[in-house]
Amino acid sequence: MQADLNKTTNAPFFAMECEMSATNIDLLSGQERSHWIRLRTLILLRWVAIVGQVSAITVAQQLYNLQLELVLCYIAIGVSVLGNLIAIILFPQNKRLSEFENFLMVLFDLLQLNFLLYLTGGLNNPFALLVLGPVTISASMMRLRSTLIIGATAIILVTLLAEFHLPLRTPQGFVLRVPDIFVFGNWTAIVIAVLFIGAYSYRISAEIRSMSDALAATQMALSREQKLTDLGGVVAAAAHELGTPLATIKLASAELIDELDDRPDLREDAALIREQADRCRDILRSMGRAGKDDLHLRQAPLSTVINEAAEPHMYRGKTILFEEAPESDGDPQHPTILRQPEIIHGLRNLVQNAVDFARSTVWIDASWNDETITLRISDDGRGYPSHLLGRIGDPFVRRRRSDSDRRQRPEYEGMGLGLFIAKTLLERSGAQLTFANGSDPNQTLTRDPARRGALVQVSWPRSKIDALTGENAVPIGENKRIEI
C-alpha cells in the first residue's frame, strides 16, 4: 500500500513537527566540558600535594637525616603556595577554568613536581610515580591535544631525571642510589603507566561524556515528543470544553437574525457572529484532529501510530510503502497499541534514517501474532557500513562526514545520534531491535532483492504495548462529542 503524499493534510501540525525536528541539540563539546572544572577544585588538590611534599621533606630530613637542598625544595613548594594564594585572592570561588587555563595549571604542577624530584634523587626517589597524577587529571578533563602534550612532557622529564638529578646523601656523605637496572625498571614502569593510564583515563572519560551527551539528547527528544502529545490533549480538551459556549453563541445569533429582519445593519452583525462561531468550531476541530477524544490520545491502531511517525518524512522525494498483515497464527484484526511518545519518536528516527539513505523507496512492514508485534523498516540504499554494523546503536559512531557523503546527501546534517536515540527510546518501551543489511546473504529479515539497503526490525512483546490486553491497558471512557 503506497503512502498518499497529500501534503495539505494536517498542514499546521506537519509544519510544527518539521520545525521542531529541525531544532539542533547543541551538545557540549570537549572544550566546553573543561569549563566544568572549578579553579577551587584544583587549588584544593594542590594544597593536598603541598602538604604531602612538605611532610615528605620533613620526614626525610628529621627522621632519616638525609642531606637535601632544603632552600631550593622550599622555594619550589613556596611557588605552589604563592600560586594558590594569588588564585584565591584574585578569582571568585565559582571561577571555572577554560581549556587553556586547565592546561597551564596541570603543566605547572607537573613541572614543579619534577623539579622536586630533581632535587631529591630523581628516579631513585620512590615518589617519582606521582608523575602519573597530572597525566591522569589531564586525560580525565582535557581534549586529546592537551592530554598528549602533558603525557609527552611527563615522559621527557622522567627520561631526563634518570640521568640528571641531585643525589640523596646520608649524614656521612654516602650516596643513596638503587642499581642501574632498577632505575631503568622504574623509568620503564613510569613510561608504560603514563601511556596506559593516560589512554585508559581518556578513553573512559570520552565514553562517559559521549554517553552523557547522547542521553541528554535522547531526553530532549523525548521531552519534545511529550510536549507535542500534551499539546494535542490540550487542544482536544479545549475543543470539547468550548463546544457548549460556541453552540450557545450560534443559537443566540440565529435568534437575533430572525428578530432583526427590520434592522439589516444589526442583522448583518448577528450573521457575522454566527459565521465566526462556525469558524471557531472548524479551527478547534482541525487542531484537535477532527474531534479526537481521550481514548485516541492514549491509544491508537498500529497503522495510525506508524503513519504518525512517518508523516514528517513522506514529502522528501522518496516513496514510502506500507504493508500490514497478521502472521499465520495471528488475529486478522489490527492491534491497538499505546500511543507513547517513545514509540512515535523512536520510529520516526528510524524512518528518517531510511529516507536519508534510500535511493528511491522505503518499506515499512508491520506484522503481529498473539505474542509479538513486529515492525520492519528497509530501504534500497547502500546499507550500513559493514565495519560499523556491530556498533549500530552506540552514540557518536560517526564522528565526521566525508566530502563524498556531503555531495551524496547534502540535506543530512545529523550528529550520529539518530539511531542511538531510536534504540534507547524503543527499548524503553520494551522493544528489541535487530540491524542488518539486505545485501547480506546470511540475514533472515527479508528475501526481497529490492530491499538491499539497511534493515531494522523492531519487535515488542504484545503484553508491553497492546492497549487492550497488555499489562498497561487501562479502560478509558470516550468523551461524547457535542455537535454544533
Short mmCIF file of C-alpha atoms in Angstrom, two decimals:
data_model
loop_
_atom_site.label_atom_id
_atom_site.label_comp_id
_atom_site.label_asym_id
_atom_site.label_seq_id
_atom_site.Cartn_x
_atom_site.Cartn_y
_atom_site.Cartn_z
CA MET A 1 0.00 0.00 0.00
CA GLN A 2 1.69 3.19 -1.16
CA ALA A 3 1.60 6.28 1.02
CA ASP A 4 -0.69 9.08 -0.02
CA LEU A 5 1.52 12.15 -0.46
CA ASN A 6 -1.18 14.71 0.13
CA LYS A 7 0.87 17.46 1.68
CA THR A 8 -2.08 19.58 2.64
CA THR A 9 -3.33 17.14 5.27
CA ASN A 10 -2.78 18.44 8.80
CA ALA A 11 -0.53 21.16 7.41
CA PRO A 12 -0.21 23.17 10.64
CA PHE A 13 0.84 20.09 12.61
CA PHE A 14 3.23 18.98 9.89
CA ALA A 15 4.89 22.39 9.81
CA MET A 16 5.20 22.47 13.58
CA GLU A 17 6.68 18.96 13.78
CA CYS A 18 9.15 19.64 10.98
CA GLU A 19 10.23 22.86 12.63
CA MET A 20 10.80 21.11 15.94
CA SER A 21 12.53 18.20 14.24
CA ALA A 22 14.95 20.60 12.67
CA THR A 23 15.97 22.01 16.03
CA ASN A 24 19.65 21.37 16.62
CA ILE A 25 20.59 19.95 20.00
CA ASP A 26 23.70 21.88 20.98
CA LEU A 27 25.66 19.28 22.90
CA LEU A 28 28.66 20.16 24.98
CA SER A 29 31.96 19.75 23.20
CA GLY A 30 35.14 18.56 24.87
CA GLN A 31 36.45 22.09 25.22
CA GLU A 32 33.28 23.30 26.88
CA ARG A 33 33.40 20.43 29.32
CA SER A 34 36.71 21.71 30.65
CA HIS A 35 34.74 24.75 31.81
CA TRP A 36 33.01 22.46 34.29
CA ILE A 37 36.19 22.29 36.42
CA ARG A 38 36.29 24.90 39.15
CA LEU A 39 39.52 26.66 39.99
CA ARG A 40 38.76 25.93 43.65
CA THR A 41 38.91 22.19 42.96
CA LEU A 42 42.42 22.35 41.51
CA ILE A 43 43.50 24.68 44.33
CA LEU A 44 42.32 22.11 46.87
CA LEU A 45 44.21 19.33 45.09
CA ARG A 46 47.32 21.49 45.05
CA TRP A 47 47.03 22.13 48.80
CA VAL A 48 46.94 18.37 49.33
CA ALA A 49 50.07 17.98 47.19
CA ILE A 50 51.81 20.79 49.07
CA VAL A 51 51.07 19.17 52.44
CA GLY A 52 52.36 15.85 51.13
CA GLN A 53 55.56 17.41 49.77
CA VAL A 54 56.31 19.29 52.98
CA SER A 55 55.64 16.14 55.03
CA ALA A 56 57.93 14.00 52.85
CA ILE A 57 60.79 16.50 53.02
CA THR A 58 60.38 16.95 56.77
CA VAL A 59 60.38 13.20 57.44
CA ALA A 60 63.38 12.66 55.13
CA GLN A 61 65.40 15.31 56.94
CA GLN A 62 64.29 14.90 60.56
CA LEU A 63 63.82 11.13 60.74
CA TYR A 64 66.42 9.86 58.27
CA ASN A 65 68.80 12.83 58.32
CA LEU A 66 69.11 12.95 54.56
CA GLN A 67 71.09 15.87 53.16
CA LEU A 68 68.72 17.79 50.91
CA GLU A 69 68.80 21.15 49.17
CA LEU A 70 66.22 22.47 51.57
CA VAL A 71 66.31 26.05 50.31
CA LEU A 72 65.55 25.05 46.74
CA CYS A 73 62.97 22.50 47.88
CA TYR A 74 61.07 25.03 49.95
CA ILE A 75 61.33 27.60 47.15
CA ALA A 76 59.66 25.11 44.79
CA ILE A 77 56.93 24.42 47.34
CA GLY A 78 56.62 28.14 48.11
CA VAL A 79 55.91 28.89 44.44
CA SER A 80 52.95 26.50 44.60
CA VAL A 81 51.73 28.11 47.82
CA LEU A 82 52.09 31.57 46.31
CA GLY A 83 50.19 30.50 43.17
CA ASN A 84 47.33 29.16 45.29
CA LEU A 85 47.13 32.33 47.39
CA ILE A 86 47.10 34.56 44.31
CA ALA A 87 44.36 32.46 42.73
CA ILE A 88 42.26 32.61 45.92
CA ILE A 89 42.61 36.38 46.16
CA LEU A 90 42.10 37.31 42.51
CA PHE A 91 39.34 34.91 41.46
CA PRO A 92 35.90 34.11 42.91
CA GLN A 93 35.16 30.70 44.38
CA ASN A 94 32.94 29.70 41.44
CA LYS A 95 35.57 30.55 38.81
CA ARG A 96 35.62 27.85 36.13
CA LEU A 97 38.73 27.35 34.06
CA SER A 98 38.97 27.30 30.30
CA GLU A 99 40.77 24.53 28.44
CA PHE A 100 43.98 26.54 28.21
CA GLU A 101 43.85 27.60 31.87
CA ASN A 102 43.37 23.98 32.94
CA PHE A 103 46.30 23.01 30.76
CA LEU A 104 48.58 25.65 32.35
CA MET A 105 47.58 24.61 35.88
CA VAL A 106 48.33 20.93 35.27
CA LEU A 107 51.54 21.68 33.38
CA PHE A 108 52.77 23.87 36.26
CA ASP A 109 52.09 21.09 38.78
CA LEU A 110 53.95 18.60 36.58
CA LEU A 111 57.00 20.87 36.24
CA GLN A 112 57.03 21.69 39.95
CA LEU A 113 56.86 18.00 40.91
CA ASN A 114 59.67 17.06 38.55
CA PHE A 115 61.84 19.89 39.88
CA LEU A 116 61.40 18.49 43.41
CA LEU A 117 62.29 15.03 42.11
CA TYR A 118 65.41 16.52 40.53
CA LEU A 119 66.42 17.92 43.92
CA THR A 120 65.68 14.64 45.75
CA GLY A 121 67.32 11.83 43.78
CA GLY A 122 65.39 11.62 40.51
CA LEU A 123 64.17 8.10 39.81
CA ASN A 124 65.93 6.87 42.95
CA ASN A 125 63.13 8.62 44.80
CA PRO A 126 60.15 6.28 45.25
CA PHE A 127 57.78 9.26 44.94
CA ALA A 128 58.66 9.50 41.23
CA LEU A 129 55.46 7.59 40.44
CA LEU A 130 53.46 10.71 41.45
CA VAL A 131 54.20 11.96 37.93
CA LEU A 132 51.13 9.92 36.97
CA GLY A 133 48.86 12.35 38.86
CA PRO A 134 48.94 15.30 36.43
CA VAL A 135 48.76 12.92 33.47
CA THR A 136 45.62 11.24 34.83
CA ILE A 137 43.98 14.60 35.60
CA SER A 138 44.67 15.92 32.09
CA ALA A 139 43.35 12.73 30.47
CA SER A 140 40.15 12.92 32.51
CA MET A 141 39.16 16.50 31.77
CA MET A 142 41.02 17.81 28.70
CA ARG A 143 40.94 17.29 24.98
CA LEU A 144 43.27 14.89 23.22
CA ARG A 145 45.81 17.50 22.16
CA SER A 146 46.31 18.83 25.68
CA THR A 147 46.50 15.28 27.07
CA LEU A 148 49.16 14.30 24.54
CA ILE A 149 51.27 17.36 25.38
CA ILE A 150 51.07 16.66 29.13
CA GLY A 151 51.88 12.97 28.60
CA ALA A 152 54.81 13.69 26.30
CA THR A 153 56.18 16.29 28.73
CA ALA A 154 55.96 13.78 31.59
CA ILE A 155 57.86 11.13 29.61
CA ILE A 156 60.57 13.60 28.58
CA LEU A 157 61.05 14.85 32.15
CA VAL A 158 61.16 11.33 33.59
CA THR A 159 63.75 10.39 30.97
CA LEU A 160 65.90 13.38 31.94
CA LEU A 161 65.52 12.57 35.64
CA ALA A 162 67.01 9.12 35.04
CA GLU A 163 70.35 10.78 34.20
CA PHE A 164 70.23 14.27 35.65
CA HIS A 165 69.40 14.76 39.33
CA LEU A 166 70.97 15.68 42.68
CA PRO A 167 71.83 12.56 44.66
CA LEU A 168 70.43 11.69 48.05
CA ARG A 169 73.16 11.76 50.69
CA THR A 170 73.33 10.45 54.24
CA PRO A 171 74.91 12.49 57.07
CA GLN A 172 78.11 10.53 56.47
CA GLY A 173 78.19 11.61 52.83
CA PHE A 174 77.18 8.29 51.31
CA VAL A 175 75.08 8.47 48.15
CA LEU A 176 71.79 6.58 48.28
CA ARG A 177 71.01 5.07 44.92
CA VAL A 178 69.45 1.93 43.52
CA PRO A 179 71.20 -0.25 40.93
CA ASP A 180 71.02 0.94 37.34
CA ILE A 181 68.82 -1.96 36.35
CA PHE A 182 66.21 -0.84 38.90
CA VAL A 183 66.48 2.74 37.68
CA PHE A 184 65.79 1.51 34.18
CA GLY A 185 62.93 -0.59 35.53
CA ASN A 186 61.44 2.42 37.30
CA TRP A 187 61.73 4.50 34.14
CA THR A 188 60.11 1.77 32.04
CA ALA A 189 57.29 1.28 34.53
CA ILE A 190 56.55 5.01 34.75
CA VAL A 191 56.59 5.47 30.98
CA ILE A 192 54.28 2.49 30.46
CA ALA A 193 51.99 3.71 33.24
CA VAL A 194 51.85 7.20 31.70
CA LEU A 195 50.85 5.73 28.33
CA PHE A 196 48.42 3.13 29.66
CA ILE A 197 46.75 5.13 32.44
CA GLY A 198 46.58 8.24 30.25
CA ALA A 199 44.98 6.35 27.36
CA TYR A 200 42.69 4.41 29.70
CA SER A 201 41.52 7.52 31.57
CA TYR A 202 40.99 9.47 28.36
CA ARG A 203 39.07 6.63 26.72
CA ILE A 204 36.82 6.04 29.72
CA SER A 205 36.18 9.77 30.20
CA ALA A 206 35.39 10.19 26.50
CA GLU A 207 32.99 7.24 26.65
CA ILE A 208 31.23 8.71 29.69
CA ARG A 209 30.99 12.14 28.06
CA SER A 210 29.68 10.63 24.85
CA MET A 211 27.01 8.62 26.65
CA SER A 212 26.07 11.61 28.80
CA ASP A 213 25.62 13.81 25.72
CA ALA A 214 23.65 11.13 23.91
CA LEU A 215 21.33 10.51 26.85
CA ALA A 216 20.80 14.27 27.19
CA ALA A 217 19.85 14.42 23.52
CA THR A 218 17.52 11.44 23.99
CA GLN A 219 15.84 13.09 26.95
CA MET A 220 15.38 16.32 24.99
CA ALA A 221 13.90 14.44 22.05
CA LEU A 222 11.52 12.56 24.32
CA SER A 223 10.55 15.77 26.10
CA ARG A 224 9.80 17.40 22.76
CA GLU A 225 7.62 14.49 21.68
CA GLN A 226 5.84 14.53 25.03
CA LYS A 227 5.09 18.22 24.59
CA LEU A 228 3.55 17.51 21.19
CA THR A 229 1.40 14.80 22.71
CA ASP A 230 0.37 17.03 25.60
CA LEU A 231 -0.41 19.83 23.17
CA GLY A 232 -2.75 17.54 21.26
CA GLY A 233 -4.50 16.68 24.52
CA VAL A 234 -4.89 20.34 25.45
CA VAL A 235 -6.31 21.18 22.04
CA ALA A 236 -8.74 18.27 22.14
CA ALA A 237 -9.85 19.25 25.64
CA ALA A 238 -10.28 22.87 24.55
CA ALA A 239 -12.38 21.80 21.57
CA HIS A 240 -14.56 19.74 23.88
CA GLU A 241 -14.96 22.38 26.57
CA LEU A 242 -15.65 25.22 24.14
CA GLY A 243 -18.33 23.25 22.33
CA THR A 244 -21.16 24.38 24.65
CA PRO A 245 -20.42 28.15 24.64
CA LEU A 246 -19.95 28.10 20.88
CA ALA A 247 -23.27 26.32 20.47
CA THR A 248 -24.90 28.94 22.71
CA ILE A 249 -23.38 31.79 20.68
CA LYS A 250 -24.57 30.19 17.45
CA LEU A 251 -28.09 29.65 18.82
CA ALA A 252 -28.36 33.21 20.15
CA SER A 253 -27.06 34.71 16.90
CA ALA A 254 -29.60 32.65 14.91
CA GLU A 255 -32.42 34.01 17.06
CA LEU A 256 -31.14 37.55 16.60
CA ILE A 257 -31.09 37.08 12.85
CA ASP A 258 -34.74 36.04 12.89
CA GLU A 259 -35.74 39.02 15.05
CA LEU A 260 -33.76 41.66 13.17
CA ASP A 261 -35.42 41.46 9.77
CA ASP A 262 -36.27 45.13 10.02
CA ARG A 263 -32.72 46.11 11.02
CA PRO A 264 -30.45 44.99 8.17
CA ASP A 265 -27.31 46.53 9.71
CA LEU A 266 -27.75 44.67 13.01
CA ARG A 267 -28.90 41.52 11.22
CA GLU A 268 -25.63 41.56 9.27
CA ASP A 269 -23.66 41.80 12.54
CA ALA A 270 -25.57 38.84 14.00
CA ALA A 271 -24.86 36.81 10.87
CA LEU A 272 -21.17 37.65 11.23
CA ILE A 273 -21.22 36.42 14.83
CA ARG A 274 -22.70 33.07 13.74
CA GLU A 275 -20.17 32.80 10.92
CA GLN A 276 -17.26 33.40 13.29
CA ALA A 277 -18.65 30.85 15.76
CA ASP A 278 -18.69 28.29 12.96
CA ARG A 279 -15.15 29.26 12.07
CA CYS A 280 -14.00 28.76 15.70
CA ARG A 281 -15.62 25.33 15.68
CA ASP A 282 -13.82 24.35 12.46
CA ILE A 283 -10.47 25.60 13.74
CA LEU A 284 -10.78 23.71 17.01
CA ARG A 285 -11.80 20.53 15.20
CA SER A 286 -8.86 20.85 12.84
CA MET A 287 -6.38 21.46 15.65
CA GLY A 288 -7.90 18.62 17.64
CA ARG A 289 -7.61 16.38 14.56
CA ALA A 290 -11.30 16.11 13.79
CA GLY A 291 -12.56 15.95 17.39
CA LYS A 292 -10.04 13.46 18.72
CA ASP A 293 -11.13 12.08 22.09
CA ASP A 294 -9.26 10.96 25.20
CA LEU A 295 -9.21 7.35 24.08
CA HIS A 296 -7.32 8.26 20.93
CA LEU A 297 -4.81 10.34 22.89
CA ARG A 298 -3.81 7.30 24.93
CA GLN A 299 -4.07 4.56 22.32
CA ALA A 300 -4.42 4.16 18.58
CA PRO A 301 -4.39 1.47 15.90
CA LEU A 302 -0.93 0.28 14.92
CA SER A 303 -1.30 1.72 11.41
CA THR A 304 -2.17 5.15 12.83
CA VAL A 305 0.94 5.23 15.03
CA ILE A 306 3.15 4.14 12.13
CA ASN A 307 1.71 6.80 9.83
CA GLU A 308 2.10 9.46 12.50
CA ALA A 309 5.76 8.51 12.96
CA ALA A 310 6.48 8.52 9.22
CA GLU A 311 4.44 11.62 8.36
CA PRO A 312 7.25 14.25 8.56
CA HIS A 313 9.36 12.25 6.08
CA MET A 314 6.70 11.42 3.49
CA TYR A 315 7.31 14.57 1.46
CA ARG A 316 11.04 14.35 0.88
CA GLY A 317 11.09 12.85 -2.60
CA LYS A 318 11.23 9.19 -1.54
CA THR A 319 8.41 6.67 -1.91
CA ILE A 320 7.30 5.13 1.39
CA LEU A 321 5.36 1.88 1.07
CA PHE A 322 3.32 0.47 3.94
CA GLU A 323 2.27 -3.14 4.37
CA GLU A 324 0.35 -4.59 7.31
CA ALA A 325 -0.64 -8.22 7.71
CA PRO A 326 -1.05 -10.71 10.55
CA GLU A 327 1.28 -13.68 10.75
CA SER A 328 -0.09 -17.13 10.01
CA ASP A 329 -1.20 -17.65 13.62
CA GLY A 330 -2.21 -14.03 14.25
CA ASP A 331 -5.57 -12.38 14.72
CA PRO A 332 -6.63 -10.67 11.46
CA GLN A 333 -7.89 -7.68 13.44
CA HIS A 334 -5.42 -4.81 13.57
CA PRO A 335 -3.93 -4.38 17.05
CA THR A 336 -4.46 -1.22 19.05
CA ILE A 337 -1.30 -0.09 20.81
CA LEU A 338 -0.34 2.52 23.37
CA ARG A 339 0.36 5.88 21.79
CA GLN A 340 3.61 6.52 23.66
CA PRO A 341 6.00 9.37 22.76
CA GLU A 342 8.92 6.91 22.99
CA ILE A 343 7.43 4.72 20.27
CA ILE A 344 6.49 7.58 17.95
CA HIS A 345 9.79 9.40 18.17
CA GLY A 346 11.87 6.22 18.03
CA LEU A 347 10.10 5.01 14.89
CA ARG A 348 10.34 8.50 13.39
CA ASN A 349 14.13 8.45 13.74
CA LEU A 350 14.34 5.02 12.10
CA VAL A 351 12.19 6.20 9.20
CA GLN A 352 14.31 9.34 8.87
CA ASN A 353 17.47 7.25 8.68
CA ALA A 354 15.92 5.05 5.98
CA VAL A 355 14.73 8.04 3.95
CA ASP A 356 18.13 9.72 4.27
CA PHE A 357 19.98 6.74 2.80
CA ALA A 358 17.37 5.31 0.41
CA ARG A 359 17.81 5.74 -3.32
CA SER A 360 14.09 5.86 -4.08
CA THR A 361 11.98 3.60 -1.85
CA VAL A 362 11.44 2.83 1.82
CA TRP A 363 9.34 -0.12 3.02
CA ILE A 364 7.58 -0.23 6.38
CA ASP A 365 6.11 -3.67 7.12
CA ALA A 366 4.05 -4.47 10.20
CA SER A 367 3.05 -7.94 11.35
CA TRP A 368 1.66 -9.42 14.52
CA ASN A 369 0.57 -12.57 16.26
CA ASP A 370 -0.76 -13.40 19.71
CA GLU A 371 2.64 -12.91 21.35
CA THR A 372 4.53 -10.20 19.48
CA ILE A 373 4.11 -7.12 17.30
CA THR A 374 6.89 -6.68 14.75
CA LEU A 375 7.85 -3.76 12.54
CA ARG A 376 10.48 -3.89 9.77
CA ILE A 377 11.87 -0.79 8.09
CA SER A 378 14.02 -1.30 4.99
CA ASP A 379 15.29 0.72 2.05
CA ASP A 380 17.08 0.31 -1.27
CA GLY A 381 20.20 2.29 -0.31
CA ARG A 382 23.75 1.22 0.38
CA GLY A 383 23.03 -0.23 3.80
CA TYR A 384 25.02 0.10 6.99
CA PRO A 385 28.84 0.15 6.73
CA SER A 386 29.94 -3.40 7.42
CA HIS A 387 32.65 -2.35 9.89
CA LEU A 388 30.07 -0.41 11.96
CA LEU A 389 27.25 -2.94 11.87
CA GLY A 390 28.18 -4.38 15.25
CA ARG A 391 28.19 -0.90 16.80
CA ILE A 392 24.83 0.28 15.48
CA GLY A 393 23.00 1.99 18.33
CA ASP A 394 26.13 3.35 20.06
CA PRO A 395 26.24 7.16 20.34
CA PHE A 396 28.54 9.22 18.11
CA VAL A 397 29.66 6.26 15.99
CA ARG A 398 30.05 8.59 13.02
CA ARG A 399 32.42 11.39 14.03
CA ARG A 400 32.54 13.40 10.83
CA ARG A 401 31.23 13.34 7.29
CA SER A 402 33.43 12.94 4.25
CA ASP A 403 33.17 15.20 1.22
CA SER A 404 31.57 12.37 -0.78
CA ASP A 405 28.86 11.97 1.89
CA ARG A 406 28.11 15.68 1.73
CA ARG A 407 27.73 15.55 -2.04
CA GLN A 408 25.51 12.46 -1.96
CA ARG A 409 23.38 13.59 0.99
CA PRO A 410 23.56 17.38 1.22
CA GLU A 411 20.34 17.57 3.22
CA TYR A 412 21.64 15.34 6.01
CA GLU A 413 23.05 17.21 8.99
CA GLY A 414 22.80 14.50 11.64
CA MET A 415 25.17 14.10 14.58
CA GLY A 416 25.18 10.31 14.57
CA LEU A 417 22.65 10.27 17.40
CA GLY A 418 19.52 9.27 15.48
CA LEU A 419 19.89 5.51 15.79
CA PHE A 420 21.05 5.76 19.39
CA ILE A 421 18.00 7.85 20.33
CA ALA A 422 15.69 5.49 18.44
CA LYS A 423 17.22 2.41 20.04
CA THR A 424 17.13 3.90 23.54
CA LEU A 425 13.54 5.10 23.30
CA LEU A 426 12.20 1.93 21.71
CA GLU A 427 13.99 -0.34 24.18
CA ARG A 428 12.48 1.80 26.91
CA SER A 429 9.05 0.80 25.56
CA GLY A 430 10.02 -2.88 25.72
CA ALA A 431 11.19 -3.43 22.14
CA GLN A 432 14.11 -5.44 20.84
CA LEU A 433 15.95 -4.11 17.78
CA THR A 434 17.86 -6.05 15.14
CA PHE A 435 20.01 -4.34 12.49
CA ALA A 436 21.17 -5.93 9.23
CA ASN A 437 21.85 -5.25 5.56
CA GLY A 438 19.53 -6.58 2.87
CA SER A 439 22.55 -7.45 0.73
CA ASP A 440 23.86 -9.81 3.42
CA PRO A 441 23.05 -13.37 2.31
CA ASN A 442 23.05 -14.54 5.94
CA GLN A 443 20.31 -12.20 7.18
CA THR A 444 16.83 -13.65 7.69
CA LEU A 445 14.71 -10.49 7.91
CA THR A 446 13.78 -10.34 4.20
CA ARG A 447 14.39 -12.17 0.92
CA ASP A 448 13.23 -9.36 -1.35
CA PRO A 449 16.23 -8.46 -3.59
CA ALA A 450 14.92 -4.89 -3.98
CA ARG A 451 15.42 -4.28 -0.27
CA ARG A 452 19.19 -4.39 -0.48
CA GLY A 453 19.84 -1.48 1.88
CA ALA A 454 19.59 -1.10 5.64
CA LEU A 455 17.17 -3.29 7.57
CA VAL A 456 15.94 -2.79 11.10
CA GLN A 457 13.44 -4.97 12.89
CA VAL A 458 11.59 -3.72 15.96
CA SER A 459 9.80 -6.39 17.94
CA TRP A 460 7.65 -5.84 21.05
CA PRO A 461 6.13 -8.43 23.33
CA ARG A 462 2.45 -7.79 22.83
CA SER A 463 1.94 -7.50 26.57
CA LYS A 464 4.14 -4.37 26.62
CA ILE A 465 2.28 -2.16 24.15
CA ASP A 466 -1.12 -3.73 23.45
CA ALA A 467 -3.61 -1.14 24.67
CA LEU A 468 -6.47 -3.60 25.09
CA THR A 469 -4.89 -6.70 26.62
CA GLY A 470 -1.37 -5.61 27.64
CA GLU A 471 -0.08 -5.08 31.15
CA ASN A 472 -0.51 -1.30 30.75
CA ALA A 473 -4.04 -1.46 29.38
CA VAL A 474 -6.38 0.99 31.07
CA PRO A 475 -10.04 1.23 30.19
CA ILE A 476 -10.77 4.80 29.15
CA GLY A 477 -14.21 6.12 28.51
CA GLU A 478 -14.70 8.13 25.37
CA ASN A 479 -15.71 11.76 25.57
CA LYS A 480 -19.00 12.49 23.94
CA ARG A 481 -18.68 14.92 21.08
CA ILE A 482 -21.00 17.90 21.01
CA GLU A 483 -22.22 18.67 17.54
CA ILE A 484 -22.66 22.36 16.83
#
